[in-house]
Short mmCIF file of C-alpha atoms and ligand atoms in Angstrom, two decimals:
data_model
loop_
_atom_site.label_atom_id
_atom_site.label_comp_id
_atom_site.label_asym_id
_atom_site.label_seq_id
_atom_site.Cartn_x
_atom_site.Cartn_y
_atom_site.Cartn_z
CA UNK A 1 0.00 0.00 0.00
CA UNK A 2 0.97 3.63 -1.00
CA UNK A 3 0.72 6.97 0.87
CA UNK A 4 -2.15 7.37 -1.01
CA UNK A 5 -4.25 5.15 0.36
CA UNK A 6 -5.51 7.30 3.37
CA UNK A 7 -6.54 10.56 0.84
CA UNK A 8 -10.11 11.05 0.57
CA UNK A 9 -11.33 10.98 -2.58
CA UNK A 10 -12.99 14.81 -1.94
CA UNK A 11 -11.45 17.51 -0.94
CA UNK A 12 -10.65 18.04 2.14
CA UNK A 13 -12.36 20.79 4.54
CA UNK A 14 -9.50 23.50 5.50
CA UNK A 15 -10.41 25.11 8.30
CA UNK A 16 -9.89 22.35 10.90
CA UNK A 17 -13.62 22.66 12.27
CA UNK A 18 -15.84 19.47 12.40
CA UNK A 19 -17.35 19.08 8.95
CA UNK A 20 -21.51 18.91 9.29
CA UNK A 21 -23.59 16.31 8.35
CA UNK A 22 -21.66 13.72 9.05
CA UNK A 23 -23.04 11.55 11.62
CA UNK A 24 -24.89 9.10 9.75
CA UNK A 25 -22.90 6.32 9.92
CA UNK A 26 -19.47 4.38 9.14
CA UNK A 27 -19.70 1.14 7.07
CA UNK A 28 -16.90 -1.08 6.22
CA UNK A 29 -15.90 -2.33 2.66
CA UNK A 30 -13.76 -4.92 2.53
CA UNK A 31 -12.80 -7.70 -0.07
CA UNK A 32 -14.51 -10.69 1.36
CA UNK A 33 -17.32 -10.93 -1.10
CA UNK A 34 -19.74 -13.58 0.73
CA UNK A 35 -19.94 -11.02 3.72
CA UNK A 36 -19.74 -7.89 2.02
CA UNK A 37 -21.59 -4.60 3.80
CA UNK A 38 -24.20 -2.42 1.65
CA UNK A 39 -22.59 0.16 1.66
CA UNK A 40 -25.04 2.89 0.76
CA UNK A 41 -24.16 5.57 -2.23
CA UNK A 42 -22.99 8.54 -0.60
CA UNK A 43 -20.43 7.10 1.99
CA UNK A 44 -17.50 6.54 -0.40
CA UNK A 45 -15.00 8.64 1.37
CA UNK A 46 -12.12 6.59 2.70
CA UNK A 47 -11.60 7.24 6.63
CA UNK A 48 -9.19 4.71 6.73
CA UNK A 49 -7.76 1.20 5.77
CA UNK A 50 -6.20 -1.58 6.95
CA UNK A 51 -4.48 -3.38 4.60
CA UNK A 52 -4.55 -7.63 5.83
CA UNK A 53 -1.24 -8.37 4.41
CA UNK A 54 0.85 -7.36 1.83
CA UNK A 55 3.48 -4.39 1.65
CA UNK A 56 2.73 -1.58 3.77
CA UNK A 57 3.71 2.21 4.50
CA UNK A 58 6.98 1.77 5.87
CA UNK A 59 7.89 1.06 8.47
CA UNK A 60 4.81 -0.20 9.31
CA UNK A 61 4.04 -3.56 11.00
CA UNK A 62 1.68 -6.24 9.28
CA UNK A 63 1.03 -10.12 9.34
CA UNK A 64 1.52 -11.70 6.51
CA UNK A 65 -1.45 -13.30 4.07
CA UNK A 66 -2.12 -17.30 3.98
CA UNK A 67 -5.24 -17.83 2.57
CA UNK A 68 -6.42 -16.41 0.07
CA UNK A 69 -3.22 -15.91 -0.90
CA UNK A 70 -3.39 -12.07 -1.14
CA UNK A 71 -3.77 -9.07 0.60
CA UNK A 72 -7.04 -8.36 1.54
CA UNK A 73 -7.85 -4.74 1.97
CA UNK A 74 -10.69 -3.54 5.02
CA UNK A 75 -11.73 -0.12 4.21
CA UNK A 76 -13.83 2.47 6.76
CA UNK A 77 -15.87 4.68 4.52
CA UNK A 78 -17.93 7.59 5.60
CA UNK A 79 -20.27 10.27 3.78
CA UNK A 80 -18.60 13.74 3.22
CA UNK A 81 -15.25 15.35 3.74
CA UNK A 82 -12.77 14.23 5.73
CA UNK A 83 -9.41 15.78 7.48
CA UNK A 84 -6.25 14.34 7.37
CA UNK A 85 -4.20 14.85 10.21
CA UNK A 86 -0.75 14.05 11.66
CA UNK A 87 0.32 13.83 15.62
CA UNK A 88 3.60 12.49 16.71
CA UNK A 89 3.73 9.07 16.00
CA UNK A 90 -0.03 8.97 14.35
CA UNK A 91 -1.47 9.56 10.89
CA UNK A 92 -4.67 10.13 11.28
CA UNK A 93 -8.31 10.90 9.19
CA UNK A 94 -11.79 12.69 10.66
CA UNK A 95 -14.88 13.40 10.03
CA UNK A 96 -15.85 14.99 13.16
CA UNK A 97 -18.29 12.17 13.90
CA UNK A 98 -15.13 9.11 13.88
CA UNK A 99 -11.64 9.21 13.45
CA UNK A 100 -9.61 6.14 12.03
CA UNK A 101 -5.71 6.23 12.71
CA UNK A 102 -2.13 4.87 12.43
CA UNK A 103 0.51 5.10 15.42
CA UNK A 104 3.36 3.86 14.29
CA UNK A 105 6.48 4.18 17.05
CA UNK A 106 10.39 3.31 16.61
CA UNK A 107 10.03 0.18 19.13
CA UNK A 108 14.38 0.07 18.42
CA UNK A 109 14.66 3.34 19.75
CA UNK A 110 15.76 4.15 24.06
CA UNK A 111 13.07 2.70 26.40
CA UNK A 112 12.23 -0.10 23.54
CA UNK A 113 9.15 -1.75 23.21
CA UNK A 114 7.83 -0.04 26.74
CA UNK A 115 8.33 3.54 25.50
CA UNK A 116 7.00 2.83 21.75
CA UNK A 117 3.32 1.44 23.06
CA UNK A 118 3.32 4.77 25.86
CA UNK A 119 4.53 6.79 22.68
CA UNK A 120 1.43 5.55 20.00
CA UNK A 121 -0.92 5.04 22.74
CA UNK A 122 0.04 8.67 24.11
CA UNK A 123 -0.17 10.33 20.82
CA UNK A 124 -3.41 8.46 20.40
CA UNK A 125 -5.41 9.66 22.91
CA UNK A 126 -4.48 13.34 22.37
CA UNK A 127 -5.78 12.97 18.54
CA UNK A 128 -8.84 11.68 20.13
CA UNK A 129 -9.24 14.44 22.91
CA UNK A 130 -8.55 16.93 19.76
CA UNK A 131 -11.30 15.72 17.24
CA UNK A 132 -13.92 15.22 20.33
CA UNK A 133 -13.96 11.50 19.46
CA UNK A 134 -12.93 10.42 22.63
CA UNK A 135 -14.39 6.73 22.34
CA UNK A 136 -12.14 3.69 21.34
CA UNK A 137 -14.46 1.60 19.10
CA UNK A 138 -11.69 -1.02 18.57
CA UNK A 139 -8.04 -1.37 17.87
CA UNK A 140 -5.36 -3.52 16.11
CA UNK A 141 -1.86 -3.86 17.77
CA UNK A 142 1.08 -5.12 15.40
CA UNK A 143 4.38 -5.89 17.48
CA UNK A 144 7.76 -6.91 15.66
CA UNK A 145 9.48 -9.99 17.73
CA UNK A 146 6.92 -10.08 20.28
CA UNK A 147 8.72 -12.92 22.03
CA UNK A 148 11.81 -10.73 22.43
CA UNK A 149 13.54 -9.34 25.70
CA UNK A 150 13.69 -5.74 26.44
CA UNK A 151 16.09 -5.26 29.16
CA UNK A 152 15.16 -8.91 30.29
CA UNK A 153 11.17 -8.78 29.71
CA UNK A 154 9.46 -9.84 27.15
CA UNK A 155 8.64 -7.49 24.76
CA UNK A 156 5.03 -8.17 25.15
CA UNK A 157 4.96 -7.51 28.69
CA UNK A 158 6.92 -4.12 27.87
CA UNK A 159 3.99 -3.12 25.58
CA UNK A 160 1.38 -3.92 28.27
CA UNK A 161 3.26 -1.58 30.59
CA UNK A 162 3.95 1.24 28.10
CA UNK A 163 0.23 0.84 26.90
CA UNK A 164 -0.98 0.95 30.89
CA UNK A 165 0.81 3.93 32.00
CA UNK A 166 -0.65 5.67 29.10
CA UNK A 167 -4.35 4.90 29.75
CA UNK A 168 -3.84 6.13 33.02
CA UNK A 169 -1.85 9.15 31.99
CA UNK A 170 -5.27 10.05 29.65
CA UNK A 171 -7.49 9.01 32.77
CA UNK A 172 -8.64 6.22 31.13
CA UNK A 173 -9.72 2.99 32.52
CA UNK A 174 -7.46 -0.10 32.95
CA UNK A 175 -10.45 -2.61 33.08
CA UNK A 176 -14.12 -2.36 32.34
CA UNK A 177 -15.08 -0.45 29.49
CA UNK A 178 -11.42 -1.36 27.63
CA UNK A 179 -11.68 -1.15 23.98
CA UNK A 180 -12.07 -4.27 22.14
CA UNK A 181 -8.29 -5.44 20.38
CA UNK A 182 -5.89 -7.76 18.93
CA UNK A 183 -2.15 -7.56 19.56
CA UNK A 184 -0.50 -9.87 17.13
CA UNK A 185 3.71 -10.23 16.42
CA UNK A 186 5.26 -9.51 13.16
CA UNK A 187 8.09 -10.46 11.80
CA UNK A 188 9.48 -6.63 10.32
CA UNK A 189 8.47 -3.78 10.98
CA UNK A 190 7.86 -1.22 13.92
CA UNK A 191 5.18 -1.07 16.52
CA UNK A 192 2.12 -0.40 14.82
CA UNK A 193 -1.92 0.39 16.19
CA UNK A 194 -4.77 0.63 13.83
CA UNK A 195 -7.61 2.71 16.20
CA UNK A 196 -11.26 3.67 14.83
CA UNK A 197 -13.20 5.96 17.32
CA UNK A 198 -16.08 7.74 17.70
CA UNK A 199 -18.33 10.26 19.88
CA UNK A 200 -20.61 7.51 21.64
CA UNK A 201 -19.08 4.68 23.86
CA UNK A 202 -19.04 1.08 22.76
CA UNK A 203 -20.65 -1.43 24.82
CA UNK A 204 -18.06 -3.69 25.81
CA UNK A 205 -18.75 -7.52 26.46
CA UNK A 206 -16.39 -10.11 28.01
CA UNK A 207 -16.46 -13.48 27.68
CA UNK A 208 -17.87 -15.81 31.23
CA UNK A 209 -15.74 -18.49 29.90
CA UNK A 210 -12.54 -16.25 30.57
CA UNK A 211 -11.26 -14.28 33.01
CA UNK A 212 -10.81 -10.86 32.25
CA UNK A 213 -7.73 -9.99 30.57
CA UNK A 214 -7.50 -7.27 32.63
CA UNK A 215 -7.60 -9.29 35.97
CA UNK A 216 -4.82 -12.02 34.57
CA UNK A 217 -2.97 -12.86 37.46
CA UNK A 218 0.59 -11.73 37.32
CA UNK A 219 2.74 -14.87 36.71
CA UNK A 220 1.17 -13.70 32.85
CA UNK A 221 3.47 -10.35 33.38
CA UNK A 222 3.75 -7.21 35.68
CA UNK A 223 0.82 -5.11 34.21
CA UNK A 224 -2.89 -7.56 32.68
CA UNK A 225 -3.59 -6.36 29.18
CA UNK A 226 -5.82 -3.49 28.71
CA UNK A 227 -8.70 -4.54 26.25
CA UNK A 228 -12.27 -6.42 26.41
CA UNK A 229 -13.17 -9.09 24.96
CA UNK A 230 -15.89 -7.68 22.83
CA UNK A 231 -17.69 -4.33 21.87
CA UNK A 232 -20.57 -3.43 20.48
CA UNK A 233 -20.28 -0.28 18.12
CA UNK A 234 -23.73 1.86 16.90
CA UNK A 235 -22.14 2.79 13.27
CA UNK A 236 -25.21 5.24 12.89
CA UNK A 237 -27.70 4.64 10.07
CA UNK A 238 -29.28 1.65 12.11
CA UNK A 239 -26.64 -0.47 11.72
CA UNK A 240 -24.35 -1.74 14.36
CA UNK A 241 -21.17 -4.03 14.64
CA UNK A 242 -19.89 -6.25 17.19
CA UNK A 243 -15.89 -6.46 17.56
CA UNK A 244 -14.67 -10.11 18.74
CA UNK A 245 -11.08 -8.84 20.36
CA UNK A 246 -8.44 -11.69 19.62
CA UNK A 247 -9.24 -15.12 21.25
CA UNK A 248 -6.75 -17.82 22.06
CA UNK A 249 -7.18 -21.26 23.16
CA UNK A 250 -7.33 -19.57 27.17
CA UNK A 251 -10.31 -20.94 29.42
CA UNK A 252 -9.92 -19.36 33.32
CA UNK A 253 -6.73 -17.59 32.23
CA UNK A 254 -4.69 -21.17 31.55
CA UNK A 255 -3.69 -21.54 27.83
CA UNK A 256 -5.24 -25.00 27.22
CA UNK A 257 -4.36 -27.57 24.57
CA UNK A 258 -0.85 -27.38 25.00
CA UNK A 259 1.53 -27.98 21.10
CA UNK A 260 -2.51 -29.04 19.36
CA UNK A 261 -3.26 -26.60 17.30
CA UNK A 262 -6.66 -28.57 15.77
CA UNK A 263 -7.55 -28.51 19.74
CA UNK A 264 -6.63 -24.84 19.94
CA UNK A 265 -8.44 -23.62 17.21
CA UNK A 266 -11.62 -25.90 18.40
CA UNK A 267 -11.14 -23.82 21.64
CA UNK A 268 -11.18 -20.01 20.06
CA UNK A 269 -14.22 -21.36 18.50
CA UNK A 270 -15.97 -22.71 21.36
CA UNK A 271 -14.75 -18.91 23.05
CA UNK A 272 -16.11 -16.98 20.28
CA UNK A 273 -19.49 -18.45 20.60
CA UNK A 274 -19.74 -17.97 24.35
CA UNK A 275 -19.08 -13.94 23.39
CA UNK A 276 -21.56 -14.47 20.94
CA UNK A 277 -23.96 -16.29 23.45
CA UNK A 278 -23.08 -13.35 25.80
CA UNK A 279 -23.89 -10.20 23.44
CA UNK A 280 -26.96 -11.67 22.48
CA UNK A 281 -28.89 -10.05 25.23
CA UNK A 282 -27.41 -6.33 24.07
CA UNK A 283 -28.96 -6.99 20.43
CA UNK A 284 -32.48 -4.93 19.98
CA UNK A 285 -33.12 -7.66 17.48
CA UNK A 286 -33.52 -11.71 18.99
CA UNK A 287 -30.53 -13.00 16.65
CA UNK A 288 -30.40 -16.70 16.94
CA UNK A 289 -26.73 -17.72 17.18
CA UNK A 290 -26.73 -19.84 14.30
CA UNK A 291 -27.51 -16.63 12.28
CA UNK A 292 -24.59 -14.62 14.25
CA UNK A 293 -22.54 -17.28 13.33
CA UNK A 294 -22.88 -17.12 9.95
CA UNK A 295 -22.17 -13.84 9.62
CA UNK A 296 -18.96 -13.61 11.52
CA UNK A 297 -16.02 -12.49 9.51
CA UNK A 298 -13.46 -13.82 10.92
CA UNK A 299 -9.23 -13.04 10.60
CA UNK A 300 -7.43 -16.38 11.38
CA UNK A 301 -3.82 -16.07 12.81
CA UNK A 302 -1.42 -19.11 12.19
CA UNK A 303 1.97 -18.66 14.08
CA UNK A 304 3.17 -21.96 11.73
CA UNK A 305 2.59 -21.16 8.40
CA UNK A 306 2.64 -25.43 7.76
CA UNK A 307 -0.65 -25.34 10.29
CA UNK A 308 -2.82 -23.55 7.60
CA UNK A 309 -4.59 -26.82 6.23
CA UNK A 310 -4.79 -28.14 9.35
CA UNK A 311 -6.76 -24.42 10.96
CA UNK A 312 -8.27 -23.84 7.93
CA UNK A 313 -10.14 -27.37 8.11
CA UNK A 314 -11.14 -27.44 12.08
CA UNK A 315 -12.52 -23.70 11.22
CA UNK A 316 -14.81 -24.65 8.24
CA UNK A 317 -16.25 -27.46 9.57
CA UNK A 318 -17.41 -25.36 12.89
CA UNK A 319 -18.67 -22.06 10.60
CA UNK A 320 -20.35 -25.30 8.20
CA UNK A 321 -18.59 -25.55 4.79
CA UNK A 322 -21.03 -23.51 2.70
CA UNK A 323 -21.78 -20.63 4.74
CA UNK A 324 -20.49 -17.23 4.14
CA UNK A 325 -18.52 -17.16 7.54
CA UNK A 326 -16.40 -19.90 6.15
CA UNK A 327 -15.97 -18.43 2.78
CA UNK A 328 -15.26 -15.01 4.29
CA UNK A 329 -12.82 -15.68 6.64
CA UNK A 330 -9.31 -14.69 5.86
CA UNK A 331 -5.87 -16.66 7.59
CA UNK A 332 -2.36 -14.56 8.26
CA UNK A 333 0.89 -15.65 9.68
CA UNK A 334 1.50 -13.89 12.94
CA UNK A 335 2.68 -14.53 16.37
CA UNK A 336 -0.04 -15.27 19.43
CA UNK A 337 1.03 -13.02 22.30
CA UNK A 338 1.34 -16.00 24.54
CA UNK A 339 4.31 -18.36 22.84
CA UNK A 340 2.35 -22.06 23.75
CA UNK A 341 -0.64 -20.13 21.36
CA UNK A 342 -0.62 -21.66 17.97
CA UNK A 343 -3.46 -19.39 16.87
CA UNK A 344 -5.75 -17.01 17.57
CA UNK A 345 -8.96 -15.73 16.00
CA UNK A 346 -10.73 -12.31 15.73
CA UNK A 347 -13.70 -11.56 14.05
CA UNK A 348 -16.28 -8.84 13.48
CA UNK A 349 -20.40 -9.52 12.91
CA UNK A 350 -22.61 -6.43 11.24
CA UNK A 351 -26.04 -6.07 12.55
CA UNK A 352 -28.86 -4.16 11.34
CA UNK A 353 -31.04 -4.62 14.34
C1 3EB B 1 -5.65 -13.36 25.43
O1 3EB B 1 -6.82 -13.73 25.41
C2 3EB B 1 -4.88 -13.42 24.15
O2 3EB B 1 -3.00 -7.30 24.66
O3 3EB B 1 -4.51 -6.21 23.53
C3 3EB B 1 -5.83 -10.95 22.77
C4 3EB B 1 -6.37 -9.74 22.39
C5 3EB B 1 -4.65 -10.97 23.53
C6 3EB B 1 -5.77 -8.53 22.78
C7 3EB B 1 -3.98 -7.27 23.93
C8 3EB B 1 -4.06 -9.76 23.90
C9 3EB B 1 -4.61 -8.54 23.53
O4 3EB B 1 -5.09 -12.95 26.46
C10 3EB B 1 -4.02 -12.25 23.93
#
């Protein structure tokens, strides 16, 4: 992907003041054509992109594509202008009503890993504070060498602290109400977070099959991740959208299945469904969970590229072969935060109703 791909196609506004008219909604296009949003005429102004796979902006983070063998693009659309703005670390585009951004932080640099995630997540929050769109609707962390040591901690435990202190910094909760995320490990790159916010809080969901990420007990690092396990996001326009955060083969807090992937996979699965089971009472619609099932669109990642087959199979046959969850869902190679996770699985349901 080019510089390009985060100009709107319209101009942009110049004065710097919140664009009207342009609350009515965010959809996402993206190329997974058995899922694929109506995206009404009108909102074709790119907010933002994340691009699954393939070459990014430099130096920018990203697993790698699997299956299909491609990069597969996800694409945030509004209706109307846009801004484009940049903030330390972050690139980021408005519309007054959401904001979709890039932090992307020199993890190599002094204070490593820790000072990169307080850095993004720092630089974050004041874009947010400045466009009035204070609330996280969901966010994608990308860490090179995850599994590395930082002054004798594991990198991923250096992002958790970095990432904590600057929650708290911004007065921002370390538990309940946590955005929904992922935090996957690259193989190049720097430390990269994909954020989408907007002006009305997402409901967040966890999962009763898991303990809280944020109350892990410590033998899992000094500082418990900071996310949920699930939100639910009004897009405007009478549509809504439920973010799955990454889930691992973790019941209690214990990473289960120990070196089986088919097992571990089975196990996302069986957690996805119980944060289905649990959202269902948030829906203003009775969806049955067959139906939110089949609508999941789901990003698969494989630490072991030679595990693909082997995922791919265990996944169809729970979605069912011919529905469009199975067709939809995309696989990349990235590492699982924990190193005895084999895979991990995210996934994101559209609901009008
Ligand atoms: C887990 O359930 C797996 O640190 O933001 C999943 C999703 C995981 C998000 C994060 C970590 C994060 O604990 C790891």
């Amino acid at each position: 992907m080019d510089a390009s791909t985060l100009t709107p196609s319209v101009p942009v506004s110049q004065d710097g003041g919140p664009p009207t008219g342009a609350t009515d909604g965010l959809r996402c296009r993206h190329d997974r054509p058995a899922l694929a949003w109506p995206v009404p005429a009108g909102r074709e102004t790119v907010l933002g992109v994340i691009c699954h796979g393939g070459a990014q902006d430099e130096p920018r983070a990203a697993p790698e594509p699997l299956w299909p063998p491609h990069p597969v693009a996800e694409r945030w659309q509004v209706r109307g202008p846009v801004r484009q703005g940049w903030w330390g670390s972050v690139r980021y585009c408005s519309n007054g009503a959401w904001v979709f951004g890039t932090a992307c932080a020199d993890d190599r640099a002094p204070g490593g890993m820790e000072a990169a995630a307080w850095r993004a997540y720092a630089d974050l929050f004041t874009v947010l504070e400045r466009e009035g769109c204070t609330h996280l609707q969901r966010l994608w962390n990308y860490l090179p060498d995850i599994h590395g040591l930082d002054d004798g901690l594991e990198r991923y435990r250096r992002f958790n602290l970095g990432r904590a202190r600057a929650f708290a910094e911004a007065g921002r909760g370390l538990g309940e109400g946590a955005p929904a995320a992922c935090a996957m490990g690259t193989r190049t790159g720097a430390l990269t977070v994909h954020f989408l916010a907007g002006r009305q809080p997402a409901r967040t969901i966890e999962n009763p099959r898991q303990v809280s990420a944020y109350h892990y007990p410590p033998r899992y690092g000094p500082c418990s991740p900071t996310f949920s396990r699930a939100a639910l996001a009004d897009l405007g326009g009478g549509l809504r959208v439920l973010f799955i955060s990454g889930t691992a083969s973790i019941v209690g807090h214990e990473s289960v299945h120990l070196g089986d992937v088919a097992a571990q996979t089975a196990e996302c699965l069986r957690n996805i469904d119980a944060v289905l089971g649990a959202a269902r009472q948030h829906l203003v619609r009775s969806w049955s969970l067959e139906v939110l099932r089949e609508r999941l669109e789901c990003t698969v990642y494989v630490r072991r590229p030679t595990d693909l087959d082997l995922v791919r199979s265990v996944v169809t046959a729970h979605l069912g072969a011919t529905t469009p969850a199975a067709q939809a869902a995309i696989y990349l190679r990235a590492d699982v935060c924990r190193a005895e996770l084999l895979v991990e699985i995210e996934a994101q349901v559209a609901l009008d109703g």
